[in-house]
């Protein structure tokens, strides 16, 4: 990357893809100046027509720019439009860049990207008092800018966490040390045990670890743990933990039993009435969908807590698209629901003779009356009451799309997000910027949300080897 001269004033030139990626990008540069070239405005104008999400975003940006320009005079536009902040403060300024007689770079063909580079180079030459930085999500444009010695950056503000961090696992393991004191021997806390409504709670007073968050698992071992609890209340000096139900043996969920602490924690989150949002991450074959469906049927068909199960996922292909599909909404979604049908086959399989009741018409009719398979594109405007909503492959949704699905929740609705940030098929999404990462990070301190990352692969030794070796 080009070495940036650190000057008192900075001018950030925004590419079109930055504004389309985050319509609020104008407000993310604090006291520095934001520059939008005319080339970017022309590209936004080309994207504004249509019903796709990119068209809605382009129109939103145009309305934002219109509101800002309507509040000032032409002279103020020339000097820079103050960018309003929360509380009425104004820090940075917005400028429009227009060169009517711009001479494009001689050795480059005339294209929007190359014109944008030429505009940035001219602005850099005209403003030696400031650091001019091009901000773009386009990797090829960043390479071109580096070759032309133009300071360039990726837009990182929307990342849920930085590259040096990892997504929260929702688990804190304290291996038992000599003396058998469990987790408490490794912390400077005083512990008080209490029993309330047939539940066991641990109240901690002292120095609570800084990496704890609400809804996380505290355990003394990955496998065969003797202590497993969820953090219910948390402050720097106090915490309240609730002992988990053991779903390893007789207390299974619809015939499904946990094999380790993380799976037991996942089943506790899925069955907990106080948890409205559960996010389960993990590689292929860790049992995310299998355990979720078991909990869904237990609470819908047996406990009658919910009236229906809604199953949805992003219809994103991992390779070439097969084109338009005939039939109703459920028939169109059927090719994407292979995970649902495979897990239903396993859940209803007889342990003795290996046969499955999923193929029987009566079973399909009973479950079909309670299960709805829906496309996410038709969710806007709906209110889901008494619903167990499962969002599969959540890593392929953008944060805005997942927000649309989460806000569908009505009375007595529980939402489960399943995904693996290592298998993202949506273009331009990464492990830092996908909807799954955003939900995990932003709900980490909400008392009614829980997250766990599963580790052990239950599918087969081949699946385990494929995950590790490929």
Coordinates of C-alpha atoms in Angstrom, one line a residue:
X1 CA 0.0 0.0 0.0
X2 CA 1.0 3.6 -0.6
X3 CA 2.6 5.2 2.5
X4 CA 0.3 8.0 3.7
X5 CA 1.7 11.4 4.7
X6 CA 0.1 12.2 8.0
X7 CA -1.2 15.7 7.6
X8 CA -3.6 17.6 9.8
X9 CA -6.4 17.6 7.3
X10 CA -7.7 14.5 5.4
X11 CA -9.9 14.3 2.3
X12 CA -11.7 11.0 1.8
X13 CA -12.8 10.4 -1.8
X14 CA -15.6 7.8 -1.8
X15 CA -16.2 5.3 -4.6
X16 CA -19.7 4.4 -5.6
X17 CA -19.5 0.9 -4.1
X18 CA -18.8 2.4 -0.7
X19 CA -22.0 4.3 -0.7
X20 CA -24.0 1.4 -2.1
X21 CA -22.5 -0.9 0.6
X22 CA -23.2 1.5 3.4
X23 CA -25.6 4.5 2.7
X24 CA -24.5 6.1 6.0
X25 CA -20.8 6.1 5.0
X26 CA -21.0 10.0 4.8
X27 CA -21.3 10.1 8.5
X28 CA -18.4 7.8 9.4
X29 CA -15.3 10.0 8.9
X30 CA -15.6 12.2 12.0
X31 CA -13.9 15.6 11.6
X32 CA -12.4 14.9 8.1
X33 CA -13.8 16.0 4.8
X34 CA -15.7 13.7 2.5
X35 CA -15.5 14.2 -1.2
X36 CA -17.9 12.7 -3.8
X37 CA -16.8 13.1 -7.4
X38 CA -19.4 13.7 -10.2
X39 CA -18.4 10.3 -11.7
X40 CA -19.8 8.7 -8.5
X41 CA -23.1 10.7 -8.8
X42 CA -23.5 9.6 -12.4
X43 CA -23.0 5.9 -11.4
X44 CA -25.5 6.3 -8.6
X45 CA -28.0 7.7 -11.2
X46 CA -27.6 4.6 -13.3
X47 CA -28.4 2.3 -10.4
X48 CA -31.5 4.1 -9.0
X49 CA -34.1 2.5 -11.3
X50 CA -35.6 -0.9 -10.4
X51 CA -36.9 -2.9 -7.4
X52 CA -33.7 -4.6 -6.4
X53 CA -31.9 -3.7 -3.1
X54 CA -29.1 -1.9 -4.9
X55 CA -31.7 0.4 -6.5
X56 CA -33.4 1.2 -3.2
X57 CA -30.0 2.0 -1.7
X58 CA -29.1 4.3 -4.5
X59 CA -32.4 6.2 -4.1
X60 CA -31.7 6.4 -0.4
X61 CA -28.3 8.0 -1.0
X62 CA -29.8 10.4 -3.5
X63 CA -32.4 11.5 -0.9
X64 CA -29.7 12.0 1.7
X65 CA -27.6 14.2 -0.6
X66 CA -30.7 16.1 -1.6
X67 CA -31.6 16.8 2.0
X68 CA -28.0 18.1 2.7
X69 CA -27.9 20.4 -0.3
X70 CA -31.4 21.8 0.2
X71 CA -30.3 23.2 3.6
X72 CA -27.4 25.4 2.3
X73 CA -26.7 28.0 -0.4
X74 CA -24.6 27.6 -3.5
X75 CA -21.6 29.4 -1.9
X76 CA -21.8 27.1 1.1
X77 CA -21.8 24.1 -1.2
X78 CA -18.6 25.4 -2.8
X79 CA -17.0 25.8 0.6
X80 CA -18.2 22.4 1.9
X81 CA -21.5 21.3 3.4
X82 CA -21.4 20.7 7.1
X83 CA -22.2 17.1 7.9
X84 CA -24.7 17.0 10.9
X85 CA -24.0 14.7 13.8
X86 CA -26.0 13.4 16.7
X87 CA -26.9 16.1 19.1
X88 CA -26.7 18.9 16.5
X89 CA -22.9 19.0 16.3
X90 CA -21.1 19.3 12.9
X91 CA -17.6 18.0 12.5
X92 CA -16.7 17.2 8.9
X93 CA -17.7 18.7 5.6
X94 CA -19.1 17.2 2.4
X95 CA -17.6 18.4 -1.0
X96 CA -18.5 17.6 -4.5
X97 CA -15.7 17.2 -7.0
X98 CA -16.3 18.5 -10.6
X99 CA -13.6 18.9 -13.3
X100 CA -15.4 19.8 -16.5
X101 CA -12.2 19.7 -18.5
X102 CA -10.6 16.7 -16.9
X103 CA -7.7 15.1 -18.8
X104 CA -7.8 11.4 -18.1
X105 CA -4.6 9.5 -17.5
X106 CA -3.0 9.0 -20.9
X107 CA -2.0 5.4 -20.4
X108 CA -5.4 4.3 -19.1
X109 CA -8.7 3.7 -21.0
X110 CA -11.5 6.0 -20.2
X111 CA -13.8 4.1 -17.7
X112 CA -15.6 5.2 -14.6
X113 CA -12.9 3.7 -12.4
X114 CA -10.1 5.4 -14.3
X115 CA -11.9 8.7 -14.4
X116 CA -12.3 8.5 -10.6
X117 CA -8.5 7.8 -10.3
X118 CA -7.8 10.8 -12.5
X119 CA -10.1 13.0 -10.4
X120 CA -8.4 11.8 -7.2
X121 CA -4.9 12.5 -8.7
X122 CA -5.8 16.0 -9.7
X123 CA -7.4 16.7 -6.3
X124 CA -4.2 15.4 -4.6
X125 CA -2.1 17.8 -6.7
X126 CA -4.4 20.8 -6.0
X127 CA -4.4 20.1 -2.2
X128 CA -0.8 19.7 -1.0
X129 CA -1.9 20.8 2.4
X130 CA -4.1 17.7 3.0
X131 CA -3.9 13.9 2.7
X132 CA -6.2 12.8 -0.2
X133 CA -7.3 9.2 0.3
X134 CA -9.4 7.1 -2.1
X135 CA -11.9 4.8 -0.2
X136 CA -13.2 1.9 -2.3
X137 CA -14.4 -1.7 -1.9
X138 CA -13.1 -2.6 -5.4
X139 CA -9.9 -4.6 -5.0
X140 CA -8.8 -4.0 -8.6
X141 CA -9.2 -0.2 -8.2
X142 CA -7.1 -0.4 -5.0
X143 CA -4.4 -2.1 -7.0
X144 CA -4.6 0.5 -9.7
X145 CA -4.4 3.3 -7.2
X146 CA -1.4 1.7 -5.5
X147 CA 0.4 1.5 -8.9
X148 CA -0.3 5.2 -9.4
X149 CA 1.0 6.1 -5.9
X150 CA -2.5 7.2 -4.8
X151 CA -3.3 6.5 -1.1
X152 CA -6.2 4.1 -1.0
X153 CA -8.1 2.3 1.7
X154 CA -10.9 -0.3 2.1
X155 CA -14.1 0.7 3.9
X156 CA -13.8 -1.0 7.2
X157 CA -16.3 0.8 9.4
X158 CA -19.1 -1.8 8.9
X159 CA -16.9 -4.7 10.1
X160 CA -18.3 -6.5 13.1
X161 CA -14.7 -7.2 14.3
X162 CA -11.2 -6.6 12.9
X163 CA -9.0 -9.1 11.1
X164 CA -7.0 -9.6 14.3
X165 CA -10.0 -10.7 16.2
X166 CA -12.3 -13.7 15.8
X167 CA -16.1 -14.0 16.1
X168 CA -17.2 -14.6 19.7
X169 CA -17.5 -18.3 20.5
X170 CA -19.9 -17.7 23.4
X171 CA -17.9 -20.2 25.5
X172 CA -15.3 -19.8 28.3
X173 CA -13.6 -22.9 29.4
X174 CA -11.7 -23.1 32.7
X175 CA -9.8 -26.4 32.8
X176 CA -9.8 -27.8 36.3
X177 CA -6.4 -27.3 38.1
X178 CA -4.9 -29.1 41.1
X179 CA -7.1 -28.8 44.1
X180 CA -10.4 -29.4 42.2
X181 CA -11.6 -25.9 42.8
X182 CA -13.1 -25.6 39.3
X183 CA -13.4 -22.2 37.6
X184 CA -13.5 -20.3 40.9
X185 CA -9.9 -21.2 41.7
X186 CA -8.8 -19.2 38.7
X187 CA -10.8 -16.0 39.5
X188 CA -10.7 -13.5 42.3
X189 CA -14.3 -13.9 43.3
X190 CA -16.5 -15.0 46.2
X191 CA -19.2 -17.5 45.3
X192 CA -22.6 -17.9 46.8
X193 CA -25.0 -20.7 45.7
X194 CA -28.8 -20.2 45.8
X195 CA -31.8 -22.2 44.7
X196 CA -34.8 -20.4 43.1
X197 CA -37.8 -22.2 41.5
X198 CA -36.0 -25.5 41.2
X199 CA -33.0 -23.8 39.5
X200 CA -29.5 -23.4 40.8
X201 CA -27.8 -20.0 40.6
X202 CA -24.2 -18.9 41.4
X203 CA -23.7 -15.3 42.5
X204 CA -20.2 -14.1 42.0
X205 CA -18.7 -11.0 43.8
X206 CA -15.2 -9.7 42.9
X207 CA -13.3 -9.2 39.8
X208 CA -15.3 -10.5 36.9
X209 CA -13.3 -11.4 33.7
X210 CA -13.4 -8.7 31.1
X211 CA -14.1 -11.2 28.3
X212 CA -17.4 -12.4 29.8
X213 CA -20.7 -11.3 28.2
X214 CA -24.4 -12.1 28.8
X215 CA -25.7 -15.4 27.5
X216 CA -22.3 -17.2 27.4
X217 CA -21.3 -20.6 28.7
X218 CA -18.9 -21.0 31.6
X219 CA -17.6 -24.5 31.9
X220 CA -14.7 -26.5 33.4
X221 CA -14.2 -28.8 30.5
X222 CA -15.1 -29.3 26.8
X223 CA -16.1 -33.0 27.3
X224 CA -17.5 -34.5 30.4
X225 CA -17.8 -31.2 32.2
X226 CA -18.9 -31.3 35.8
X227 CA -19.9 -27.6 35.8
X228 CA -21.8 -25.8 33.0
X229 CA -23.6 -22.5 33.5
X230 CA -25.0 -19.6 31.5
X231 CA -24.2 -15.9 32.5
X232 CA -27.6 -14.3 33.3
X233 CA -26.5 -11.0 34.9
X234 CA -23.2 -9.2 34.6
X235 CA -21.3 -6.2 35.8
X236 CA -17.5 -5.5 36.4
X237 CA -17.8 -6.7 40.0
X238 CA -20.8 -9.0 40.0
X239 CA -22.2 -11.9 38.0
X240 CA -25.1 -14.3 38.3
X241 CA -24.8 -17.7 36.6
X242 CA -27.5 -20.3 36.1
X243 CA -26.7 -24.0 36.1
X244 CA -27.6 -25.7 32.8
X245 CA -29.9 -28.7 32.3
X246 CA -27.9 -31.8 31.3
X247 CA -29.3 -33.1 27.9
X248 CA -26.6 -35.8 27.6
X249 CA -28.7 -38.7 28.9
X250 CA -32.3 -39.1 29.9
X251 CA -33.2 -35.4 29.4
X252 CA -32.8 -35.4 25.7
X253 CA -34.7 -33.2 23.2
X254 CA -37.0 -35.1 20.9
X255 CA -34.6 -38.1 21.2
X256 CA -31.5 -35.9 20.6
X257 CA -28.7 -35.9 23.2
X258 CA -25.7 -33.7 23.6
X259 CA -22.2 -35.1 23.2
X260 CA -20.1 -32.3 24.7
X261 CA -20.5 -29.0 26.6
X262 CA -21.1 -26.9 23.5
X263 CA -23.9 -29.1 22.2
X264 CA -25.4 -29.2 25.7
X265 CA -25.2 -25.4 25.8
X266 CA -26.8 -25.1 22.3
X267 CA -29.8 -27.3 23.4
X268 CA -30.2 -25.2 26.6
X269 CA -30.3 -22.0 24.5
X270 CA -32.8 -23.6 22.1
X271 CA -35.1 -24.7 24.9
X272 CA -34.8 -21.6 27.1
X273 CA -38.0 -19.5 27.3
X274 CA -35.9 -16.5 28.3
X275 CA -33.8 -16.5 25.2
X276 CA -35.5 -15.0 22.1
X277 CA -32.5 -15.0 19.7
X278 CA -30.0 -17.9 19.3
X279 CA -27.1 -17.9 17.0
X280 CA -25.3 -21.2 16.4
X281 CA -22.1 -21.2 14.3
X282 CA -19.9 -24.2 13.4
X283 CA -18.4 -26.1 10.5
X284 CA -20.3 -28.6 8.4
X285 CA -21.6 -31.6 10.3
X286 CA -21.6 -30.1 13.9
X287 CA -25.3 -30.7 14.3
X288 CA -26.6 -27.1 14.0
X289 CA -29.7 -27.9 12.0
X290 CA -30.3 -31.3 13.6
X291 CA -30.5 -30.0 17.1
X292 CA -32.5 -26.9 16.1
X293 CA -35.2 -29.0 14.4
X294 CA -35.3 -31.3 17.4
X295 CA -35.9 -28.4 19.7
X296 CA -38.4 -26.9 17.3
X297 CA -40.5 -30.0 17.2
X298 CA -40.3 -30.6 20.9
X299 CA -41.6 -27.1 21.6
X300 CA -44.2 -27.0 18.8
X301 CA -45.6 -30.6 18.6
X302 CA -45.1 -31.7 22.2
X303 CA -45.0 -28.6 24.5
X304 CA -47.4 -26.6 22.3
X305 CA -45.4 -23.4 23.1
X306 CA -45.3 -22.3 19.4
X307 CA -48.0 -22.7 16.7
X308 CA -45.7 -23.1 13.7
X309 CA -42.1 -23.5 12.5
X310 CA -40.9 -21.3 9.7
X311 CA -37.8 -22.4 7.9
X312 CA -35.9 -20.0 5.5
X313 CA -32.5 -19.6 4.0
X314 CA -30.7 -17.4 1.5
X315 CA -31.2 -19.0 -2.0
X316 CA -27.6 -18.5 -2.9
X317 CA -25.9 -21.1 -5.2
X318 CA -22.3 -22.2 -4.5
X319 CA -21.8 -22.5 -8.3
X320 CA -23.7 -21.7 -11.4
X321 CA -27.4 -20.8 -11.0
X322 CA -29.9 -23.4 -12.3
X323 CA -32.2 -20.7 -13.5
X324 CA -35.9 -20.0 -12.8
X325 CA -37.9 -22.8 -11.0
X326 CA -41.5 -23.6 -11.6
X327 CA -44.2 -24.1 -8.9
X328 CA -45.4 -22.4 -5.8
X329 CA -43.2 -20.6 -3.3
X330 CA -42.5 -23.8 -1.3
X331 CA -41.8 -25.8 -4.5
X332 CA -39.4 -23.1 -5.6
X333 CA -37.6 -23.3 -2.3
X334 CA -37.5 -27.1 -2.2
X335 CA -34.0 -27.4 -3.9
X336 CA -32.6 -25.1 -1.1
X337 CA -34.2 -27.2 1.6
X338 CA -32.1 -30.3 1.3
X339 CA -30.7 -29.7 4.8
X340 CA -34.2 -29.7 6.2
X341 CA -35.3 -32.9 4.6
X342 CA -32.0 -34.7 5.4
X343 CA -32.3 -33.9 9.1
X344 CA -36.0 -34.8 9.2
X345 CA -35.1 -38.2 7.8
X346 CA -32.5 -38.7 10.6
X347 CA -34.8 -37.3 13.3
X348 CA -37.6 -39.8 12.4
X349 CA -35.4 -42.8 11.8
X350 CA -36.1 -45.9 13.9
X351 CA -32.9 -46.8 15.9
X352 CA -33.6 -50.5 15.7
X353 CA -34.4 -51.3 12.1
X354 CA -33.1 -48.1 10.5
X355 CA -36.4 -47.3 8.8
X356 CA -37.9 -43.8 8.8
X357 CA -41.5 -42.6 9.3
X358 CA -40.7 -39.5 7.2
X359 CA -41.8 -41.3 4.1
X360 CA -45.2 -42.0 5.6
X361 CA -48.0 -39.8 4.4
X362 CA -49.5 -39.3 7.9
X363 CA -46.2 -38.1 9.3
X364 CA -45.6 -35.8 6.4
X365 CA -49.1 -34.4 6.8
X366 CA -48.7 -33.8 10.5
X367 CA -45.4 -32.1 10.3
X368 CA -46.3 -30.3 7.1
X369 CA -49.3 -28.6 8.9
X370 CA -46.9 -27.0 11.4
X371 CA -43.8 -26.4 9.2
X372 CA -43.7 -23.6 6.6
X373 CA -40.8 -23.2 4.1
X374 CA -40.6 -19.5 3.1
X375 CA -38.4 -17.5 0.8
X376 CA -36.7 -14.6 2.6
X377 CA -37.5 -12.2 -0.2
X378 CA -41.2 -12.3 0.7
X379 CA -40.8 -11.7 4.4
X380 CA -40.9 -7.9 4.4
X381 CA -44.0 -6.5 6.0
X382 CA -44.9 -9.8 7.8
X383 CA -45.4 -10.2 11.6
X384 CA -44.7 -13.6 12.9
X385 CA -46.5 -14.5 16.1
X386 CA -46.1 -17.8 18.1
X387 CA -43.4 -18.8 15.6
X388 CA -40.2 -20.7 15.8
X389 CA -38.2 -19.1 13.0
X390 CA -35.1 -20.9 11.7
X391 CA -32.8 -18.9 9.4
X392 CA -30.3 -21.3 7.9
X393 CA -27.1 -20.3 6.2
X394 CA -27.3 -16.9 7.9
X395 CA -23.7 -16.1 6.8
X396 CA -25.0 -15.5 3.3
X397 CA -27.2 -12.6 4.4
X398 CA -26.1 -9.0 4.7
X399 CA -26.6 -7.3 8.0
X400 CA -29.5 -5.3 6.5
X401 CA -31.2 -8.4 5.2
X402 CA -30.9 -10.1 8.6
X403 CA -32.2 -7.0 10.3
X404 CA -35.3 -7.3 8.0
X405 CA -35.8 -10.9 9.2
X406 CA -35.2 -10.2 12.9
X407 CA -37.7 -7.4 12.9
X408 CA -40.5 -9.8 11.7
X409 CA -40.6 -11.2 15.3
X410 CA -44.0 -10.7 16.9
X411 CA -45.5 -12.0 20.1
X412 CA -44.0 -15.3 21.5
X413 CA -41.5 -15.7 18.6
X414 CA -38.1 -17.2 18.8
X415 CA -35.5 -16.8 16.1
X416 CA -32.5 -19.1 15.4
X417 CA -29.7 -18.1 13.1
X418 CA -27.5 -21.0 11.9
X419 CA -24.4 -20.6 9.8
X420 CA -20.7 -21.0 9.2
X421 CA -18.7 -17.9 8.4
X422 CA -16.1 -20.1 6.7
X423 CA -18.6 -21.0 3.9
X424 CA -19.8 -17.7 2.4
X425 CA -21.2 -17.9 -1.1
X426 CA -22.6 -14.3 -1.4
X427 CA -20.3 -12.0 -3.4
X428 CA -18.6 -9.1 -1.5
X429 CA -19.4 -10.6 2.0
X430 CA -16.6 -11.7 4.3
X431 CA -16.4 -13.3 7.7
X432 CA -16.1 -9.7 9.2
X433 CA -19.0 -8.1 7.3
X434 CA -21.6 -10.8 6.9
X435 CA -25.0 -10.7 8.7
X436 CA -24.1 -13.6 11.0
X437 CA -21.0 -11.8 12.4
X438 CA -23.0 -8.6 12.9
X439 CA -25.8 -10.3 14.8
X440 CA -23.4 -12.2 17.1
X441 CA -21.4 -9.1 17.9
X442 CA -24.2 -6.6 18.4
X443 CA -26.4 -8.9 20.5
X444 CA -23.5 -10.1 22.7
X445 CA -24.6 -8.0 25.7
X446 CA -28.4 -8.4 25.3
X447 CA -29.9 -10.5 28.1
X448 CA -32.3 -12.4 25.8
X449 CA -29.7 -13.6 23.2
X450 CA -27.2 -16.4 23.3
X451 CA -24.5 -17.6 20.9
X452 CA -22.3 -20.7 20.7
X453 CA -19.8 -22.0 18.2
X454 CA -19.8 -25.8 17.9
X455 CA -16.6 -27.7 17.3
X456 CA -17.1 -31.4 17.2
X457 CA -18.1 -32.8 13.8
X458 CA -20.8 -35.5 14.1
X459 CA -21.3 -36.2 10.4
X460 CA -18.6 -38.7 9.7
X461 CA -14.8 -39.1 9.8
X462 CA -14.7 -38.2 6.1
X463 CA -16.5 -34.9 6.8
X464 CA -14.1 -34.2 9.7
X465 CA -11.1 -34.9 7.6
X466 CA -12.5 -32.7 4.8
X467 CA -13.0 -29.8 7.2
X468 CA -9.5 -30.1 8.5
X469 CA -7.5 -30.9 5.3
X470 CA -9.2 -28.9 2.6

